[in-house]
Short mmCIF file of C-alpha atoms and ligand atoms in Angstrom, two decimals:
data_model
loop_
_atom_site.label_atom_id
_atom_site.label_comp_id
_atom_site.label_asym_id
_atom_site.label_seq_id
_atom_site.Cartn_x
_atom_site.Cartn_y
_atom_site.Cartn_z
CA MET A 1 -23.75 23.62 19.47
CA LEU A 2 -21.11 22.68 21.53
CA VAL A 3 -23.15 21.32 24.18
CA LYS A 4 -24.91 19.19 21.36
CA LYS A 5 -21.58 17.64 20.49
CA HIS A 6 -20.58 17.35 24.01
CA ILE A 7 -24.30 14.66 24.47
CA VAL A 8 -23.02 13.89 20.95
CA LEU A 9 -20.36 12.05 21.33
CA HIS A 10 -21.32 10.64 24.71
CA VAL A 11 -24.03 8.54 23.82
CA ILE A 12 -21.11 6.86 20.67
CA LYS A 13 -18.91 6.22 23.60
CA PHE A 14 -21.40 5.48 26.26
CA PHE A 15 -22.24 1.99 23.22
CA LYS A 16 -18.60 1.96 22.60
CA LYS A 17 -18.82 0.50 25.78
CA GLU A 18 -21.30 -1.06 25.21
CA SER A 19 -19.76 -3.32 22.65
CA VAL A 20 -16.72 -3.64 23.27
CA GLU A 21 -16.80 -7.61 21.89
CA MET A 22 -18.30 -6.10 18.78
CA ASN A 23 -14.86 -5.55 18.08
CA LYS A 24 -15.13 -8.07 14.24
CA ILE A 25 -13.29 -6.48 11.56
CA LEU A 26 -8.93 -6.84 12.23
CA VAL A 27 -7.58 -4.10 9.57
CA THR A 28 -3.35 -4.37 10.84
CA GLY A 29 -1.00 -0.58 8.45
CA ALA A 30 -3.42 1.48 9.26
CA THR A 31 -1.08 4.78 9.96
CA GLY A 32 0.91 3.45 6.60
CA PHE A 33 -0.47 4.55 3.27
CA LEU A 34 -3.33 1.33 2.26
CA GLY A 35 -4.15 0.57 5.06
CA GLY A 36 -4.97 4.14 5.88
CA ALA A 37 -6.44 4.11 2.70
CA ILE A 38 -8.91 0.61 4.14
CA THR A 39 -9.66 2.67 7.46
CA ALA A 40 -11.46 6.01 6.55
CA GLU A 41 -13.12 3.82 3.37
CA LEU A 42 -14.37 1.66 6.31
CA ILE A 43 -15.86 4.30 8.56
CA LYS A 44 -16.96 6.60 6.10
CA LYS A 45 -19.94 3.45 5.57
CA GLY A 46 -19.87 3.78 9.37
CA GLY A 47 -18.66 0.19 12.15
CA ALA A 48 -16.37 2.41 13.25
CA GLU A 49 -17.26 -0.17 16.17
CA ARG A 50 -16.88 -3.44 14.63
CA LEU A 51 -13.43 -2.35 14.12
CA LEU A 52 -10.36 -3.26 16.19
CA LEU A 53 -6.88 -2.11 14.41
CA LEU A 54 -3.13 -3.06 15.03
CA ALA A 55 -1.10 -0.38 15.13
CA ARG A 56 2.22 0.89 16.87
CA GLY A 57 2.80 2.92 20.06
CA ASP A 58 4.14 3.16 23.19
CA THR A 59 0.77 2.60 24.28
CA SER A 60 -3.34 2.21 23.24
CA ASP A 61 -3.39 6.11 23.55
CA THR A 62 -0.24 6.76 20.53
CA ALA A 63 -1.75 4.83 18.53
CA LEU A 64 -4.91 5.79 17.52
CA SER A 65 -3.60 9.20 18.16
CA ARG A 66 -0.91 7.73 14.89
CA VAL A 67 -4.30 6.80 13.36
CA LYS A 68 -6.36 9.39 13.69
CA LYS A 69 -3.46 11.28 11.99
CA ASN A 70 -3.29 9.70 9.39
CA LEU A 71 -6.54 9.06 8.61
CA ILE A 72 -6.82 13.22 8.19
CA LYS A 73 -5.08 12.77 4.98
CA PHE A 74 -7.68 10.72 3.81
CA GLY A 75 -10.31 13.83 4.41
CA VAL A 76 -12.53 11.86 8.06
CA ASN A 77 -13.33 14.18 9.34
CA ASP A 78 -13.68 14.84 13.09
CA ILE A 79 -17.36 13.25 14.02
CA THR A 80 -16.22 9.74 12.40
CA LEU A 81 -12.46 10.09 13.54
CA SER A 82 -14.60 10.61 16.97
CA GLU A 83 -16.25 6.82 16.69
CA LEU A 84 -12.61 5.49 17.25
CA THR A 85 -10.68 5.24 20.60
CA SER A 86 -8.77 3.68 22.12
CA LEU A 87 -11.46 -0.21 22.30
CA ASN A 88 -10.17 0.32 19.45
CA ILE A 89 -6.11 -0.39 19.06
CA ILE A 90 -4.51 -2.80 19.51
CA GLU A 91 -1.58 -1.81 20.20
CA GLY A 92 1.45 -3.93 19.15
CA ASP A 93 4.26 -4.78 17.37
CA LEU A 94 4.68 -7.20 14.00
CA SER A 95 8.66 -7.60 15.22
CA LYS A 96 7.77 -8.68 19.04
CA VAL A 97 3.94 -10.81 18.09
CA GLU A 98 4.62 -12.41 21.31
CA SER A 99 3.37 -8.48 23.65
CA PHE A 100 -0.61 -8.33 21.85
CA ILE A 101 -0.55 -11.75 20.48
CA ARG A 102 -2.87 -13.05 23.95
CA ASP A 103 -5.65 -10.28 23.49
CA LYS A 104 -8.73 -11.49 24.01
CA ARG A 105 -10.08 -9.27 21.60
CA LEU A 106 -8.19 -11.89 18.66
CA ASP A 107 -10.30 -14.80 19.12
CA ASP A 108 -13.29 -12.64 18.32
CA VAL A 109 -12.40 -11.40 14.74
CA GLU A 110 -14.38 -12.01 11.60
CA LYS A 111 -11.80 -10.47 8.81
CA VAL A 112 -8.47 -10.09 8.69
CA ILE A 113 -7.22 -7.00 6.90
CA ASN A 114 -3.47 -7.70 6.70
CA CYS A 115 -1.71 -4.67 5.30
CA ALA A 116 1.12 -3.90 7.59
CA ALA A 117 4.73 -4.29 6.13
CA ILE A 118 7.79 -2.61 5.56
CA ALA A 119 7.21 -2.01 2.45
CA SER A 120 11.07 -0.01 1.51
CA PHE A 121 12.91 -0.71 -1.48
CA GLY A 122 15.91 -0.04 1.39
CA ASN A 123 17.30 -2.14 3.46
CA ASN A 124 15.77 -1.85 5.92
CA PRO A 125 16.84 -4.67 8.47
CA MET A 126 13.59 -5.28 9.60
CA ILE A 127 12.22 -6.24 6.71
CA TRP A 128 12.62 -10.01 6.96
CA ARG A 129 12.32 -9.96 11.08
CA VAL A 130 7.95 -7.88 10.17
CA ASN A 131 6.73 -9.22 6.98
CA VAL A 132 8.32 -13.20 7.61
CA GLU A 133 8.25 -13.77 10.40
CA GLY A 134 5.93 -11.64 11.92
CA THR A 135 3.77 -12.26 10.11
CA PHE A 136 3.89 -15.70 10.75
CA GLN A 137 3.26 -15.33 14.15
CA PHE A 138 0.68 -13.21 13.85
CA ALA A 139 -1.17 -15.18 10.38
CA SER A 140 -0.42 -19.10 12.23
CA ARG A 141 -2.46 -17.19 15.41
CA MET A 142 -5.57 -15.96 13.55
CA SER A 143 -5.47 -19.60 11.67
CA ARG A 144 -6.63 -21.22 14.66
CA VAL A 145 -8.88 -17.85 15.58
CA LYS A 146 -13.32 -19.94 15.20
CA SER A 147 -14.63 -17.30 14.34
CA LEU A 148 -12.52 -16.17 11.39
CA GLN A 149 -14.25 -16.21 7.91
CA ARG A 150 -11.03 -15.26 5.77
CA PHE A 151 -7.88 -13.38 5.65
CA ILE A 152 -7.23 -10.52 2.93
CA HIS A 153 -3.52 -10.80 3.19
CA VAL A 154 -2.19 -7.57 1.00
CA GLY A 155 0.45 -8.48 -0.89
CA THR A 156 2.18 -7.29 -4.09
CA ALA A 157 1.47 -7.91 -8.02
CA MET A 158 5.98 -7.24 -7.96
CA SER A 159 6.49 -10.78 -6.25
CA CYS A 160 5.94 -12.43 -8.04
CA THR A 161 9.42 -11.70 -10.72
CA PRO A 162 7.05 -11.00 -13.84
CA ALA A 163 9.10 -11.56 -17.44
CA PRO A 164 9.65 -8.37 -18.86
CA ASN A 165 6.50 -7.11 -21.86
CA THR A 166 3.85 -9.37 -20.27
CA THR A 167 1.06 -9.11 -19.21
CA VAL A 168 1.14 -11.09 -15.82
CA VAL A 169 -1.52 -14.12 -15.16
CA GLU A 170 -3.30 -14.07 -10.92
CA ASP A 171 -1.49 -17.25 -9.86
CA ILE A 172 0.50 -18.48 -7.00
CA SER A 173 3.84 -17.86 -7.56
CA TYR A 174 7.50 -19.71 -7.25
CA THR A 175 10.57 -16.90 -6.62
CA LEU A 176 13.88 -18.08 -6.52
CA ARG A 177 16.09 -14.67 -4.59
CA GLU A 178 18.13 -14.37 -7.45
CA ASN A 179 15.32 -13.57 -9.06
CA HIS A 180 14.18 -10.33 -7.03
CA LEU A 181 15.77 -6.96 -7.68
CA VAL A 182 15.06 -5.57 -4.29
CA GLU A 183 14.45 -7.43 -0.49
CA TYR A 184 11.29 -6.35 -0.12
CA THR A 185 9.37 -8.19 -3.24
CA TRP A 186 11.12 -11.76 -1.67
CA SER A 187 9.83 -11.24 1.83
CA LYS A 188 6.55 -10.90 0.04
CA ALA A 189 6.90 -13.38 -2.17
CA THR A 190 7.92 -16.47 1.00
CA ILE A 191 5.48 -15.03 3.32
CA GLU A 192 2.68 -16.03 0.43
CA THR A 193 4.23 -19.22 0.52
CA MET A 194 4.96 -19.87 4.16
CA MET A 195 1.07 -19.88 4.58
CA GLN A 196 -0.03 -21.21 1.45
CA GLU A 197 2.46 -24.23 2.88
CA CYS A 198 2.21 -24.11 6.35
CA LEU A 199 -1.52 -22.84 7.61
CA PRO A 200 -4.07 -25.13 6.00
CA GLU A 201 -6.29 -23.88 8.57
CA LEU A 202 -6.48 -20.20 7.61
CA PRO A 203 -9.46 -18.79 5.34
CA LEU A 204 -6.39 -17.25 3.77
CA ILE A 205 -6.84 -14.05 0.96
CA ILE A 206 -4.04 -13.13 -1.22
CA ALA A 207 -4.92 -9.81 -2.35
CA ARG A 208 -2.22 -8.32 -4.48
CA PRO A 209 -1.87 -4.18 -5.72
CA SER A 210 0.17 -3.36 -8.48
CA ILE A 211 1.57 -0.38 -8.26
CA VAL A 212 0.15 2.48 -5.45
CA VAL A 213 0.02 5.63 -6.77
CA GLY A 214 -2.04 8.59 -5.23
CA HIS A 215 -5.40 9.80 -4.71
CA THR A 216 -8.37 10.41 -7.04
CA GLN A 217 -9.43 12.65 -4.64
CA TYR A 218 -6.75 13.52 -2.54
CA GLY A 219 -3.15 13.34 -4.98
CA CYS A 220 -0.03 12.54 -2.40
CA ILE A 221 -0.66 14.09 0.80
CA PRO A 222 -1.80 10.81 2.31
CA SER A 223 1.50 9.47 0.66
CA ALA A 224 3.84 10.68 -2.77
CA SER A 225 5.17 7.38 -2.67
CA ILE A 226 5.85 6.29 -6.09
CA PHE A 227 4.86 9.73 -7.21
CA TRP A 228 8.73 11.36 -7.12
CA VAL A 229 10.54 9.03 -9.72
CA PHE A 230 7.90 10.41 -12.61
CA ARG A 231 8.89 13.42 -11.44
CA MET A 232 11.92 12.15 -10.98
CA ALA A 233 12.58 11.00 -13.78
CA LEU A 234 10.43 13.12 -16.54
CA LYS A 235 12.85 16.75 -14.49
CA LEU A 236 15.78 14.52 -15.82
CA GLY A 237 14.57 14.45 -19.11
CA LYS A 238 16.63 10.31 -18.54
CA PHE A 239 15.72 7.00 -17.57
CA MET A 240 15.78 3.81 -17.85
CA CYS A 241 12.45 2.64 -19.55
CA ASN A 242 11.24 3.27 -23.84
CA LEU A 243 8.92 5.83 -23.78
CA SER A 244 6.07 3.63 -24.51
CA ASP A 245 6.91 1.19 -22.38
CA ARG A 246 3.15 1.15 -19.88
CA VAL A 247 3.64 1.39 -16.15
CA ASP A 248 0.31 -0.62 -14.16
CA VAL A 249 -0.81 2.24 -11.89
CA ILE A 250 -3.35 2.45 -9.14
CA PRO A 251 -4.86 5.34 -6.97
CA VAL A 252 -4.91 4.48 -3.89
CA ASP A 253 -8.35 4.67 -3.36
CA TYR A 254 -9.52 2.31 -6.03
CA CYS A 255 -7.36 0.05 -3.88
CA ALA A 256 -8.62 0.32 -1.06
CA GLN A 257 -12.22 0.37 -2.67
CA THR A 258 -11.57 -2.87 -3.99
CA ILE A 259 -9.91 -4.44 -0.64
CA ILE A 260 -13.22 -3.34 1.22
CA LYS A 261 -15.47 -5.78 -2.57
CA ILE A 262 -12.94 -9.25 -1.53
CA LEU A 263 -14.03 -8.50 2.22
CA TYR A 264 -17.69 -8.79 1.52
CA THR A 265 -17.94 -10.48 -1.22
CA GLU A 266 -19.42 -14.03 0.27
CA GLU A 267 -18.27 -17.16 -2.78
CA LEU A 268 -14.53 -16.22 -3.60
CA GLU A 269 -13.74 -18.18 -7.03
CA PHE A 270 -9.75 -17.78 -6.06
CA PRO A 271 -7.40 -17.79 -3.31
CA VAL A 272 -5.34 -14.85 -5.54
CA TYR A 273 -6.94 -11.22 -7.13
CA HIS A 274 -4.33 -8.49 -8.59
CA ILE A 275 -5.85 -4.74 -7.79
CA SER A 276 -4.10 -4.18 -11.03
CA SER A 277 -5.47 -0.96 -14.16
CA GLY A 278 -4.52 -4.61 -16.85
CA GLN A 279 -5.07 -3.42 -20.79
CA GLU A 280 -7.65 -1.17 -20.19
CA SER A 281 -6.68 1.34 -17.46
CA SER A 282 -2.35 0.39 -17.58
CA VAL A 283 -0.51 4.21 -19.67
CA SER A 284 2.35 4.44 -21.21
CA PHE A 285 5.10 7.12 -19.90
CA ALA A 286 4.55 8.80 -23.67
CA GLU A 287 1.45 9.26 -21.97
CA ILE A 288 2.22 10.45 -18.08
CA ASP A 289 4.76 12.83 -19.64
CA ARG A 290 2.37 14.03 -21.55
CA ALA A 291 0.13 13.86 -17.97
CA MET A 292 2.76 15.46 -15.90
CA ALA A 293 3.21 18.35 -18.32
CA LYS A 294 0.44 19.99 -18.61
CA ALA A 295 -0.17 19.74 -15.39
CA ALA A 296 2.55 21.14 -14.36
CA GLY A 297 2.42 24.09 -17.58
CA THR A 298 5.22 22.96 -18.69
CA THR A 299 6.30 21.32 -22.14
CA SER A 300 6.18 17.48 -22.92
CA ILE A 301 9.60 16.36 -23.54
CA SER A 302 9.67 13.21 -26.20
CA GLY A 303 11.42 14.93 -28.76
CA THR A 304 15.04 15.19 -26.01
CA TYR A 305 14.06 11.88 -24.24
CA GLN A 306 17.13 9.45 -23.20
CA LYS A 307 16.35 5.27 -22.38
CA VAL A 308 19.81 5.03 -20.29
CA ASN A 309 21.43 2.63 -18.45
CA TYR A 310 23.05 2.83 -15.15
CA LYS A 311 26.32 3.58 -15.78
CA GLN A 312 25.00 6.89 -18.04
CA LEU A 313 22.40 7.87 -15.04
CA SER A 314 25.00 7.50 -13.16
CA LEU A 315 27.85 10.53 -15.86
CA GLU A 316 24.00 12.05 -14.68
CA LYS A 317 24.58 12.68 -10.46
CA THR A 318 27.04 16.06 -10.91
CA ASN A 319 23.68 17.36 -11.79
CA PHE A 320 20.79 16.42 -9.75
CA LYS A 321 21.53 19.11 -6.80
CA LYS A 322 21.05 21.37 -9.33
CA LEU A 323 17.82 19.94 -10.97
CA PHE A 324 16.88 18.37 -8.32
CA GLY A 325 17.46 20.80 -5.11
CA ASP A 326 19.73 19.53 -2.13
CA CYS A 327 19.79 16.08 -1.95
CA ASN A 328 21.91 13.39 -1.89
CA GLU A 329 24.16 12.31 -5.25
CA ARG A 330 24.08 8.82 -4.24
CA ILE A 331 21.02 7.83 -2.42
CA VAL A 332 19.67 9.28 -5.38
CA LEU A 333 21.25 7.31 -7.57
CA LYS A 334 20.97 4.63 -6.32
CA ALA A 335 16.91 4.84 -6.21
CA MET A 336 16.95 5.72 -9.65
CA SER A 337 18.45 3.40 -11.00
CA LEU A 338 16.40 -0.06 -8.40
CA TYR A 339 12.88 2.50 -10.00
CA GLY A 340 14.62 2.70 -13.39
CA GLN A 341 14.29 -1.28 -13.30
CA PHE A 342 10.81 -1.77 -12.86
CA SER A 343 10.48 0.01 -14.85
CA LYS A 344 11.98 -0.37 -18.31
CA MET A 345 9.85 -4.43 -16.89
CA ASN A 346 6.09 -3.17 -19.16
CA VAL A 347 4.69 -5.33 -17.41
CA VAL A 348 0.75 -5.34 -16.11
CA PHE A 349 -1.23 -7.10 -14.31
CA ASN A 350 -4.00 -8.96 -15.07
CA ASN A 351 -7.12 -7.25 -13.46
CA GLU A 352 -10.25 -9.68 -14.74
CA ARG A 353 -10.56 -11.40 -11.50
CA ILE A 354 -11.30 -8.16 -9.96
CA ILE A 355 -13.92 -6.96 -12.84
CA LYS A 356 -15.51 -10.35 -13.01
CA LEU A 357 -15.85 -9.28 -9.04
CA GLY A 358 -17.35 -5.97 -9.97
CA MET A 359 -14.77 -3.48 -9.17
CA PRO A 360 -14.89 -0.52 -12.30
CA LEU A 361 -11.85 -0.45 -14.72
CA SER A 362 -9.85 1.52 -12.26
CA PRO A 363 -9.00 5.06 -13.40
CA LYS A 364 -5.64 5.85 -15.01
CA PHE A 365 -2.56 7.51 -13.73
CA THR A 366 -3.39 9.46 -15.78
CA ASP A 367 -6.83 11.41 -15.08
CA TYR A 368 -5.88 12.71 -11.47
CA ILE A 369 -1.80 13.02 -12.29
CA ASP A 370 -3.14 16.77 -12.37
CA VAL A 371 -4.71 16.54 -8.47
CA CYS A 372 -1.12 14.55 -7.16
CA HIS A 373 0.79 17.80 -9.39
CA ARG A 374 -0.43 20.57 -7.80
CA SER A 375 -0.94 17.94 -3.83
CA VAL A 376 2.69 18.11 -3.96
CA GLU A 377 4.08 20.90 -6.11
CA ASP A 378 5.90 23.17 -2.75
CA LYS A 379 8.13 19.99 -1.89
CA SER A 380 11.74 19.00 -2.59
CA LEU A 381 12.42 15.77 -4.63
CA ALA A 382 14.29 14.70 -1.37
CA GLU A 383 12.51 15.19 0.67
CA LEU A 384 8.81 13.40 -1.23
CA MET A 385 11.77 10.22 -1.39
CA ALA A 386 12.44 10.08 1.73
CA VAL A 387 8.97 7.59 2.40
CA ASP A 388 10.62 4.95 0.28
CA PHE A 389 13.77 4.33 1.73
CA LYS A 390 12.40 3.47 5.51
N1 NAP B 1 2.02 1.56 -2.25
C1 NAP B 1 2.15 0.33 -3.02
O1 NAP B 1 3.08 0.50 -4.11
C2 NAP B 1 2.23 -1.23 -3.13
C3 NAP B 1 1.84 -2.31 -3.92
C4 NAP B 1 1.46 -2.93 -3.74
C5 NAP B 1 1.59 -3.59 -2.24
N2 NAP B 1 1.54 -2.31 -1.58
C6 NAP B 1 1.19 -3.91 -0.04
O2 NAP B 1 0.86 -2.88 0.51
C7 NAP B 1 0.99 -2.92 1.65
C8 NAP B 1 0.86 -1.20 2.66
O3 NAP B 1 2.04 -0.35 2.22
P1 NAP B 1 2.09 0.99 2.34
O4 NAP B 1 2.07 1.27 0.80
O5 NAP B 1 0.37 0.96 2.61
O6 NAP B 1 3.49 1.21 3.50
P2 NAP B 1 3.24 2.40 4.26
O7 NAP B 1 3.00 3.21 3.62
O8 NAP B 1 4.18 2.47 4.30
O9 NAP B 1 2.60 0.90 5.11
C9 NAP B 1 3.05 0.16 6.20
C10 NAP B 1 2.49 0.00 7.05
O10 NAP B 1 2.95 -1.35 8.02
C11 NAP B 1 2.84 -0.11 9.09
N3 NAP B 1 3.68 -1.35 10.20
C12 NAP B 1 5.21 -1.27 8.98
N4 NAP B 1 6.26 -2.54 10.87
C13 NAP B 1 4.92 -2.30 11.50
C14 NAP B 1 5.41 -2.80 12.80
N5 NAP B 1 6.67 -3.80 12.36
N6 NAP B 1 4.70 -3.60 13.25
C15 NAP B 1 2.83 -3.17 13.18
N7 NAP B 1 2.89 -2.36 12.03
C16 NAP B 1 3.76 -2.03 10.76
C17 NAP B 1 3.00 0.76 9.66
O11 NAP B 1 3.04 1.31 10.78
P3 NAP B 1 3.88 2.49 10.89
O12 NAP B 1 3.06 3.71 11.14
O13 NAP B 1 4.23 2.01 12.97
O14 NAP B 1 5.34 2.10 10.99
C18 NAP B 1 1.99 1.31 8.16
O15 NAP B 1 0.95 1.29 8.93
C19 NAP B 1 2.70 -3.54 2.42
O16 NAP B 1 1.59 -5.05 2.53
C20 NAP B 1 2.48 -3.36 1.21
O17 NAP B 1 3.39 -4.95 0.34
C21 NAP B 1 2.07 -1.50 -1.35
#
């Protein structure tokens, strides 16, 4: 049995050596939440030899093992993982684009899915360097690749600074710094505009996910990003939104499948696509409360819930440790007030364009909230929130 597996791996490696020139799809961010989900979907379908992955590491071997470690969280098995080798890797950092930009393999790429970014609401000093300057240098390099047919840039639906209580249409948008709640969304808005205006040769498609939470099968094992916000608010019984406010959440596997749909659709009608739950699959905080209570075997807080402002929220600071376990109360307050401001926007992102491409509606958050709950039941809230403050 062991010998058989060895022969299979040997044959795979032999063909891999013969097919260096076959790397046609370049994915960035494969060590992350969304990039990991996309890479997992692509390699589960077969054709790992077509993939080039830009990832950080001291060497391409360490970058490869970081990618593989991440893909395991998306259920990729050993045999499939073994199809990825260092030939699939471009070891590189978007804050030092010069270090990988001359890699000849970039000249054969046909399609790019650019997922890498510092996706943090914190004050990471590298946000601008990576999300704007480095990403622009990288896109600029790719715009000169003759074989390039499509460059899918993963933006964020929030970068258009939507007006509260609206359904946001899919459009190119121009925003001002003062309207952004965090540097991250401002950086994402800026890079979209720069690529559209300064790189006319780039076959650019912008995919803007709304709020990506969990995986329908693996819950929060790949990442607990944002899930902790709901758990924290419900535990406190107070937050900055109304229970009737809606939130546009999608699972990471749906997001990945939609981006792959955009990747393989030959003719695309539009330059910008929301990847969102839209009117039909977005849910209210009241629905989230009921689903979370059912998953946790507790009771709904709808009878006692209070909508609070920042000042009222800050008065709760002394209760945080009692409620959430060991945590830095100042950081928790900052996190809750930041996410609280997004929560009270009550916006939904129109999803007509992806539906027109043939995607089904997104699963509702409340349909897989139990899977998310079970996957991180034993983790503390402080542990879970760290992922969003890198
Ligand atoms: N999650 C959401 O709710 C959401 C919603 C809308 C849009 N998006 C967008 O989706 C994309 C992926 O987000 P995510 O949630 O998957 O974030 P994530 O889990 O933090 O992953 C970010 C990825 O970017 C890579 N990266 C960061 N800095 C880099 C650098 N200097 N050079 C090369 N790679 C770098 C990371 O690599 P390392 O492992 O080396 O750090 C990681 O692979 C982002 O563009 C984000 O704006 C996310």
